[in-house]
């Protein structure tokens, strides 16, 4: 039941939702994400989220990911500002 609920949410929400594991590998991607980023869902699943970042913002993202792994507060939303 949970999987079908999640599927309905991902298909109907207007906001892009990208969920990754602790290493930045995408395991959930909403239909709105397709519209925002221009990738099919199947293209991004299993890929690193760095796919969405410009070269200049990747270092910032990697630093934030490392901070999160260390349990430090970070705001990943800032990494998308350059997109």
PDB file of N, CA and C in Angstrom:
ATOM      1  N   UNK A   1       0.819  -1.203   0.000  1.00  0.00           N
ATOM      2  CA  UNK A   1       0.000   0.000   0.000  1.00  0.00           C
ATOM      3  C   UNK A   1       0.857   1.260   0.000  1.00  0.00           C
ATOM      4  N   UNK A   2       1.956   1.270   0.736  1.00  0.00           N
ATOM      5  CA  UNK A   2       2.819   2.442   0.787  1.00  0.00           C
ATOM      6  C   UNK A   2       3.386   2.784  -0.588  1.00  0.00           C
ATOM      7  N   UNK A   3       3.813   1.787  -1.330  1.00  0.00           N
ATOM      8  CA  UNK A   3       4.407   2.021  -2.651  1.00  0.00           C
ATOM      9  C   UNK A   3       3.400   2.654  -3.598  1.00  0.00           C
ATOM     10  N   UNK A   4       2.159   2.208  -3.561  1.00  0.00           N
ATOM     11  CA  UNK A   4       1.151   2.782  -4.454  1.00  0.00           C
ATOM     12  C   UNK A   4       0.819   4.219  -4.055  1.00  0.00           C
ATOM     13  N   UNK A   5       0.803   4.507  -2.770  1.00  0.00           N
ATOM     14  CA  UNK A   5       0.578   5.881  -2.308  1.00  0.00           C
ATOM     15  C   UNK A   5       1.700   6.790  -2.773  1.00  0.00           C
ATOM     16  N   UNK A   6       2.926   6.337  -2.616  1.00  0.00           N
ATOM     17  CA  UNK A   6       4.071   7.121  -3.053  1.00  0.00           C
ATOM     18  C   UNK A   6       4.011   7.363  -4.554  1.00  0.00           C
ATOM     19  N   UNK A   7       3.648   6.350  -5.302  1.00  0.00           N
ATOM     20  CA  UNK A   7       3.535   6.473  -6.749  1.00  0.00           C
ATOM     21  C   UNK A   7       2.503   7.530  -7.133  1.00  0.00           C
ATOM     22  N   UNK A   8       1.371   7.539  -6.460  1.00  0.00           N
ATOM     23  CA  UNK A   8       0.318   8.530  -6.734  1.00  0.00           C
ATOM     24  C   UNK A   8       0.832   9.936  -6.425  1.00  0.00           C
ATOM     25  N   UNK A   9       1.515  10.090  -5.315  1.00  0.00           N
ATOM     26  CA  UNK A   9       2.066  11.397  -4.940  1.00  0.00           C
ATOM     27  C   UNK A   9       3.071  11.868  -5.983  1.00  0.00           C
ATOM     28  N   UNK A  10       3.990  10.996  -6.372  1.00  0.00           N
ATOM     29  CA  UNK A  10       5.028  11.374  -7.325  1.00  0.00           C
ATOM     30  C   UNK A  10       4.460  11.731  -8.691  1.00  0.00           C
ATOM     31  N   UNK A  11       3.338  11.158  -9.041  1.00  0.00           N
ATOM     32  CA  UNK A  11       2.717  11.442 -10.333  1.00  0.00           C
ATOM     33  C   UNK A  11       1.867  12.705 -10.313  1.00  0.00           C
ATOM     34  N   UNK A  12       1.402  13.123  -9.134  1.00  0.00           N
ATOM     35  CA  UNK A  12       0.445  14.225  -9.091  1.00  0.00           C
ATOM     36  C   UNK A  12       0.979  15.532  -8.505  1.00  0.00           C
ATOM     37  N   UNK A  13       2.076  15.497  -7.789  1.00  0.00           N
ATOM     38  CA  UNK A  13       2.591  16.703  -7.140  1.00  0.00           C
ATOM     39  C   UNK A  13       3.218  17.641  -8.188  1.00  0.00           C
ATOM     40  N   UNK A  14       3.065  18.943  -7.960  1.00  0.00           N
ATOM     41  CA  UNK A  14       3.596  19.936  -8.893  1.00  0.00           C
ATOM     42  C   UNK A  14       5.075  20.241  -8.664  1.00  0.00           C
ATOM     43  N   UNK A  15       5.606  19.863  -7.519  1.00  0.00           N
ATOM     44  CA  UNK A  15       7.008  20.128  -7.194  1.00  0.00           C
ATOM     45  C   UNK A  15       7.888  18.957  -7.591  1.00  0.00           C
ATOM     46  N   UNK A  16       9.104  19.271  -7.983  1.00  0.00           N
ATOM     47  CA  UNK A  16      10.073  18.212  -8.284  1.00  0.00           C
ATOM     48  C   UNK A  16      10.513  17.569  -6.975  1.00  0.00           C
ATOM     49  N   UNK A  17      10.490  16.245  -6.942  1.00  0.00           N
ATOM     50  CA  UNK A  17      10.973  15.499  -5.780  1.00  0.00           C
ATOM     51  C   UNK A  17      12.066  14.564  -6.263  1.00  0.00           C
ATOM     52  N   UNK A  18      13.242  14.709  -5.667  1.00  0.00           N
ATOM     53  CA  UNK A  18      14.362  13.835  -5.972  1.00  0.00           C
ATOM     54  C   UNK A  18      14.857  13.297  -4.640  1.00  0.00           C
ATOM     55  N   UNK A  19      14.833  11.975  -4.478  1.00  0.00           N
ATOM     56  CA  UNK A  19      15.273  11.343  -3.240  1.00  0.00           C
ATOM     57  C   UNK A  19      16.493  10.500  -3.565  1.00  0.00           C
ATOM     58  N   UNK A  20      17.517  10.633  -2.720  1.00  0.00           N
ATOM     59  CA  UNK A  20      18.752   9.865  -2.923  1.00  0.00           C
ATOM     60  C   UNK A  20      19.080   9.048  -1.686  1.00  0.00           C
ATOM     61  N   UNK A  21      20.008   8.124  -1.881  1.00  0.00           N
ATOM     62  CA  UNK A  21      20.560   7.430  -0.720  1.00  0.00           C
ATOM     63  C   UNK A  21      21.681   8.302  -0.145  1.00  0.00           C
ATOM     64  N   UNK A  22      22.384   7.810   0.834  1.00  0.00           N
ATOM     65  CA  UNK A  22      23.443   8.571   1.494  1.00  0.00           C
ATOM     66  C   UNK A  22      24.630   8.909   0.620  1.00  0.00           C
ATOM     67  N   UNK A  23      24.724   8.276  -0.539  1.00  0.00           N
ATOM     68  CA  UNK A  23      25.832   8.553  -1.454  1.00  0.00           C
ATOM     69  C   UNK A  23      25.415   9.418  -2.641  1.00  0.00           C
ATOM     70  N   UNK A  24      24.183   9.919  -2.602  1.00  0.00           N
ATOM     71  CA  UNK A  24      23.716  10.785  -3.673  1.00  0.00           C
ATOM     72  C   UNK A  24      23.167  10.048  -4.879  1.00  0.00           C
ATOM     73  N   UNK A  25      22.901   8.737  -4.745  1.00  0.00           N
ATOM     74  CA  UNK A  25      22.340   7.958  -5.847  1.00  0.00           C
ATOM     75  C   UNK A  25      20.816   8.099  -5.829  1.00  0.00           C
ATOM     76  N   UNK A  26      20.255   8.517  -6.943  1.00  0.00           N
ATOM     77  CA  UNK A  26      18.818   8.793  -7.033  1.00  0.00           C
ATOM     78  C   UNK A  26      18.029   7.489  -7.011  1.00  0.00           C
ATOM     79  N   UNK A  27      17.054   7.416  -6.075  1.00  0.00           N
ATOM     80  CA  UNK A  27      16.189   6.239  -6.045  1.00  0.00           C
ATOM     81  C   UNK A  27      14.707   6.592  -6.197  1.00  0.00           C
ATOM     82  N   UNK A  28      14.371   7.884  -6.156  1.00  0.00           N
ATOM     83  CA  UNK A  28      12.999   8.334  -6.379  1.00  0.00           C
ATOM     84  C   UNK A  28      13.049   9.647  -7.147  1.00  0.00           C
ATOM     85  N   UNK A  29      12.175   9.770  -8.152  1.00  0.00           N
ATOM     86  CA  UNK A  29      12.169  10.962  -9.009  1.00  0.00           C
ATOM     87  C   UNK A  29      10.739  11.206  -9.459  1.00  0.00           C
ATOM     88  N   UNK A  30      10.208  12.391  -9.197  1.00  0.00           N
ATOM     89  CA  UNK A  30       8.808  12.684  -9.530  1.00  0.00           C
ATOM     90  C   UNK A  30       8.640  13.096 -10.992  1.00  0.00           C
ATOM     91  N   UNK A  31       7.415  13.008 -11.457  1.00  0.00           N
ATOM     92  CA  UNK A  31       7.078  13.436 -12.811  1.00  0.00           C
ATOM     93  C   UNK A  31       7.403  14.925 -12.982  1.00  0.00           C
ATOM     94  N   UNK A  32       7.147  15.732 -11.953  1.00  0.00           N
ATOM     95  CA  UNK A  32       7.477  17.159 -12.019  1.00  0.00           C
ATOM     96  C   UNK A  32       8.991  17.346 -12.174  1.00  0.00           C
ATOM     97  N   UNK A  33       9.767  16.427 -11.625  1.00  0.00           N
ATOM     98  CA  UNK A  33      11.217  16.468 -11.818  1.00  0.00           C
ATOM     99  C   UNK A  33      11.573  16.318 -13.281  1.00  0.00           C
ATOM    100  N   UNK A  34      10.833  15.485 -13.970  1.00  0.00           N
ATOM    101  CA  UNK A  34      11.028  15.308 -15.417  1.00  0.00           C
ATOM    102  C   UNK A  34      10.826  16.635 -16.135  1.00  0.00           C
ATOM    103  N   UNK A  35       9.754  17.331 -15.770  1.00  0.00           N
ATOM    104  CA  UNK A  35       9.468  18.626 -16.394  1.00  0.00           C
ATOM    105  C   UNK A  35      10.537  19.661 -16.059  1.00  0.00           C
ATOM    106  N   UNK A  36      10.988  19.668 -14.823  1.00  0.00           N
ATOM    107  CA  UNK A  36      11.957  20.675 -14.382  1.00  0.00           C
ATOM    108  C   UNK A  36      13.355  20.436 -14.945  1.00  0.00           C
ATOM    109  N   UNK A  37      13.796  19.176 -14.923  1.00  0.00           N
ATOM    110  CA  UNK A  37      15.173  18.866 -15.297  1.00  0.00           C
ATOM    111  C   UNK A  37      15.318  18.338 -16.724  1.00  0.00           C
ATOM    112  N   UNK A  38      14.218  17.870 -17.319  1.00  0.00           N
ATOM    113  CA  UNK A  38      14.282  17.403 -18.704  1.00  0.00           C
ATOM    114  C   UNK A  38      14.743  15.970 -18.884  1.00  0.00           C
ATOM    115  N   UNK A  39      14.717  15.185 -17.824  1.00  0.00           N
ATOM    116  CA  UNK A  39      15.121  13.781 -17.894  1.00  0.00           C
ATOM    117  C   UNK A  39      13.918  12.883 -17.641  1.00  0.00           C
ATOM    118  N   UNK A  40      13.877  11.753 -18.312  1.00  0.00           N
ATOM    119  CA  UNK A  40      12.874  10.735 -18.017  1.00  0.00           C
ATOM    120  C   UNK A  40      13.223  10.095 -16.672  1.00  0.00           C
ATOM    121  N   UNK A  41      12.213   9.614 -15.976  1.00  0.00           N
ATOM    122  CA  UNK A  41      12.421   8.973 -14.677  1.00  0.00           C
ATOM    123  C   UNK A  41      13.451   7.850 -14.797  1.00  0.00           C
ATOM    124  N   UNK A  42      13.306   7.009 -15.820  1.00  0.00           N
ATOM    125  CA  UNK A  42      14.201   5.869 -16.002  1.00  0.00           C
ATOM    126  C   UNK A  42      15.650   6.292 -16.247  1.00  0.00           C
ATOM    127  N   UNK A  43      15.852   7.486 -16.795  1.00  0.00           N
ATOM    128  CA  UNK A  43      17.207   7.977 -17.071  1.00  0.00           C
ATOM    129  C   UNK A  43      17.973   8.334 -15.805  1.00  0.00           C
ATOM    130  N   UNK A  44      17.267   8.790 -14.769  1.00  0.00           N
ATOM    131  CA  UNK A  44      17.955   9.284 -13.585  1.00  0.00           C
ATOM    132  C   UNK A  44      18.047   8.274 -12.444  1.00  0.00           C
ATOM    133  N   UNK A  45      17.118   7.311 -12.398  1.00  0.00           N
ATOM    134  CA  UNK A  45      17.179   6.325 -11.313  1.00  0.00           C
ATOM    135  C   UNK A  45      18.506   5.588 -11.368  1.00  0.00           C
ATOM    136  N   UNK A  46      19.186   5.532 -10.231  1.00  0.00           N
ATOM    137  CA  UNK A  46      20.484   4.872 -10.162  1.00  0.00           C
ATOM    138  C   UNK A  46      21.656   5.777 -10.500  1.00  0.00           C
ATOM    139  N   UNK A  47      21.370   7.000 -10.955  1.00  0.00           N
ATOM    140  CA  UNK A  47      22.427   7.961 -11.280  1.00  0.00           C
ATOM    141  C   UNK A  47      22.728   8.819 -10.058  1.00  0.00           C
ATOM    142  N   UNK A  48      23.907   9.435 -10.049  1.00  0.00           N
ATOM    143  CA  UNK A  48      24.255  10.346  -8.969  1.00  0.00           C
ATOM    144  C   UNK A  48      23.539  11.669  -9.178  1.00  0.00           C
ATOM    145  N   UNK A  49      23.075  12.262  -8.105  1.00  0.00           N
ATOM    146  CA  UNK A  49      22.339  13.525  -8.181  1.00  0.00           C
ATOM    147  C   UNK A  49      23.183  14.652  -8.776  1.00  0.00           C
ATOM    148  N   UNK A  50      24.488  14.488  -8.792  1.00  0.00           N
ATOM    149  CA  UNK A  50      25.356  15.496  -9.390  1.00  0.00           C
ATOM    150  C   UNK A  50      25.052  15.707 -10.873  1.00  0.00           C
ATOM    151  N   UNK A  51      24.308  14.796 -11.452  1.00  0.00           N
ATOM    152  CA  UNK A  51      23.844  14.919 -12.822  1.00  0.00           C
ATOM    153  C   UNK A  51      23.152  16.267 -13.038  1.00  0.00           C
ATOM    154  N   UNK A  52      22.496  16.788 -12.015  1.00  0.00           N
ATOM    155  CA  UNK A  52      21.719  18.016 -12.121  1.00  0.00           C
ATOM    156  C   UNK A  52      22.522  19.288 -11.869  1.00  0.00           C
ATOM    157  N   UNK A  53      23.750  19.156 -11.438  1.00  0.00           N
ATOM    158  CA  UNK A  53      24.528  20.328 -11.048  1.00  0.00           C
ATOM    159  C   UNK A  53      25.504  20.750 -12.124  1.00  0.00           C
ATOM    160  N   UNK A  54      25.704  22.055 -12.223  1.00  0.00           N
ATOM    161  CA  UNK A  54      26.759  22.557 -13.098  1.00  0.00           C
ATOM    162  C   UNK A  54      28.094  22.188 -12.462  1.00  0.00           C
ATOM    163  N   UNK A  55      29.132  22.203 -13.249  1.00  0.00           N
ATOM    164  CA  UNK A  55      30.458  21.853 -12.734  1.00  0.00           C
ATOM    165  C   UNK A  55      30.831  22.749 -11.551  1.00  0.00           C
ATOM    166  N   UNK A  56      30.489  24.015 -11.648  1.00  0.00           N
ATOM    167  CA  UNK A  56      30.859  24.950 -10.582  1.00  0.00           C
ATOM    168  C   UNK A  56      30.123  24.681  -9.269  1.00  0.00           C
ATOM    169  N   UNK A  57      28.928  24.098  -9.330  1.00  0.00           N
ATOM    170  CA  UNK A  57      28.194  23.846  -8.092  1.00  0.00           C
ATOM    171  C   UNK A  57      28.424  22.439  -7.535  1.00  0.00           C
ATOM    172  N   UNK A  58      29.099  21.570  -8.276  1.00  0.00           N
ATOM    173  CA  UNK A  58      29.326  20.195  -7.795  1.00  0.00           C
ATOM    174  C   UNK A  58      30.180  20.156  -6.546  1.00  0.00           C
ATOM    175  N   UNK A  59      31.235  20.960  -6.490  1.00  0.00           N
ATOM    176  CA  UNK A  59      32.096  20.966  -5.301  1.00  0.00           C
ATOM    177  C   UNK A  59      31.313  21.374  -4.068  1.00  0.00           C
ATOM    178  N   UNK A  60      30.454  22.374  -4.231  1.00  0.00           N
ATOM    179  CA  UNK A  60      29.618  22.813  -3.121  1.00  0.00           C
ATOM    180  C   UNK A  60      28.703  21.686  -2.659  1.00  0.00           C
ATOM    181  N   UNK A  61      28.099  20.984  -3.614  1.00  0.00           N
ATOM    182  CA  UNK A  61      27.213  19.877  -3.270  1.00  0.00           C
ATOM    183  C   UNK A  61      27.975  18.770  -2.549  1.00  0.00           C
ATOM    184  N   UNK A  62      29.147  18.411  -3.040  1.00  0.00           N
ATOM    185  CA  UNK A  62      29.945  17.355  -2.407  1.00  0.00           C
ATOM    186  C   UNK A  62      30.286  17.742  -0.976  1.00  0.00           C
ATOM    187  N   UNK A  63      30.624  19.001  -0.756  1.00  0.00           N
ATOM    188  CA  UNK A  63      30.911  19.461   0.607  1.00  0.00           C
ATOM    189  C   UNK A  63      29.674  19.346   1.493  1.00  0.00           C
ATOM    190  N   UNK A  64      28.510  19.724   0.966  1.00  0.00           N
ATOM    191  CA  UNK A  64      27.278  19.617   1.755  1.00  0.00           C
ATOM    192  C   UNK A  64      26.936  18.160   2.047  1.00  0.00           C
ATOM    193  N   UNK A  65      27.136  17.276   1.072  1.00  0.00           N
ATOM    194  CA  UNK A  65      26.870  15.856   1.277  1.00  0.00           C
ATOM    195  C   UNK A  65      27.766  15.304   2.374  1.00  0.00           C
ATOM    196  N   UNK A  66      29.030  15.675   2.353  1.00  0.00           N
ATOM    197  CA  UNK A  66      29.960  15.219   3.390  1.00  0.00           C
ATOM    198  C   UNK A  66      29.569  15.756   4.765  1.00  0.00           C
ATOM    199  N   UNK A  67      29.123  17.009   4.815  1.00  0.00           N
ATOM    200  CA  UNK A  67      28.669  17.582   6.084  1.00  0.00           C
ATOM    201  C   UNK A  67      27.457  16.815   6.615  1.00  0.00           C
ATOM    202  N   UNK A  68      26.525  16.479   5.732  1.00  0.00           N
ATOM    203  CA  UNK A  68      25.333  15.733   6.145  1.00  0.00           C
ATOM    204  C   UNK A  68      25.715  14.353   6.676  1.00  0.00           C
ATOM    205  N   UNK A  69      26.685  13.720   6.023  1.00  0.00           N
ATOM    206  CA  UNK A  69      27.140  12.401   6.486  1.00  0.00           C
ATOM    207  C   UNK A  69      27.754  12.483   7.876  1.00  0.00           C
ATOM    208  N   UNK A  70      28.333  13.643   8.193  1.00  0.00           N
ATOM    209  CA  UNK A  70      28.940  13.847   9.512  1.00  0.00           C
ATOM    210  C   UNK A  70      27.912  14.306  10.545  1.00  0.00           C
ATOM    211  N   UNK A  71      26.658  14.427  10.118  1.00  0.00           N
ATOM    212  CA  UNK A  71      25.599  14.834  11.033  1.00  0.00           C
ATOM    213  C   UNK A  71      25.493  16.333  11.215  1.00  0.00           C
ATOM    214  N   UNK A  72      26.163  17.107  10.377  1.00  0.00           N
ATOM    215  CA  UNK A  72      26.103  18.562  10.468  1.00  0.00           C
ATOM    216  C   UNK A  72      24.935  19.086   9.642  1.00  0.00           C
ATOM    217  N   UNK A  73      24.383  20.217  10.071  1.00  0.00           N
ATOM    218  CA  UNK A  73      23.257  20.837   9.362  1.00  0.00           C
ATOM    219  C   UNK A  73      23.735  21.428   8.034  1.00  0.00           C
ATOM    220  N   UNK A  74      22.943  21.225   7.006  1.00  0.00           N
ATOM    221  CA  UNK A  74      23.227  21.814   5.704  1.00  0.00           C
ATOM    222  C   UNK A  74      21.923  22.040   4.966  1.00  0.00           C
ATOM    223  N   UNK A  75      21.948  22.897   3.969  1.00  0.00           N
ATOM    224  CA  UNK A  75      20.751  23.199   3.182  1.00  0.00           C
ATOM    225  C   UNK A  75      21.032  22.849   1.731  1.00  0.00           C
ATOM    226  N   UNK A  76      20.586  21.669   1.313  1.00  0.00           N
ATOM    227  CA  UNK A  76      20.827  21.212  -0.046  1.00  0.00           C
ATOM    228  C   UNK A  76      20.122  22.066  -1.078  1.00  0.00           C
ATOM    229  N   UNK A  77      19.065  22.767  -0.692  1.00  0.00           N
ATOM    230  CA  UNK A  77      18.354  23.632  -1.618  1.00  0.00           C
ATOM    231  C   UNK A  77      19.253  24.674  -2.241  1.00  0.00           C
ATOM    232  N   UNK A  78      20.254  25.131  -1.488  1.00  0.00           N
ATOM    233  CA  UNK A  78      21.184  26.127  -2.022  1.00  0.00           C
ATOM    234  C   UNK A  78      21.974  25.607  -3.204  1.00  0.00           C
ATOM    235  N   UNK A  79      22.211  24.325  -3.261  1.00  0.00           N
ATOM    236  CA  UNK A  79      22.997  23.746  -4.352  1.00  0.00           C
ATOM    237  C   UNK A  79      22.245  23.816  -5.668  1.00  0.00           C
ATOM    238  N   UNK A  80      20.920  23.902  -5.613  1.00  0.00           N
ATOM    239  CA  UNK A  80      20.112  23.948  -6.834  1.00  0.00           C
ATOM    240  C   UNK A  80      19.948  25.357  -7.383  1.00  0.00           C
ATOM    241  N   UNK A  81      20.386  26.367  -6.657  1.00  0.00           N
ATOM    242  CA  UNK A  81      20.157  27.732  -7.092  1.00  0.00           C
ATOM    243  C   UNK A  81      20.806  28.053  -8.430  1.00  0.00           C
ATOM    244  N   UNK A  82      21.905  27.410  -8.746  1.00  0.00           N
ATOM    245  CA  UNK A  82      22.602  27.693  -9.985  1.00  0.00           C
ATOM    246  C   UNK A  82      22.021  26.933 -11.165  1.00  0.00           C
ATOM    247  N   UNK A  83      21.118  25.986 -10.898  1.00  0.00           N
ATOM    248  CA  UNK A  83      20.592  25.143 -11.973  1.00  0.00           C
ATOM    249  C   UNK A  83      19.782  25.961 -12.938  1.00  0.00           C
TER     250      UNK A  83
END
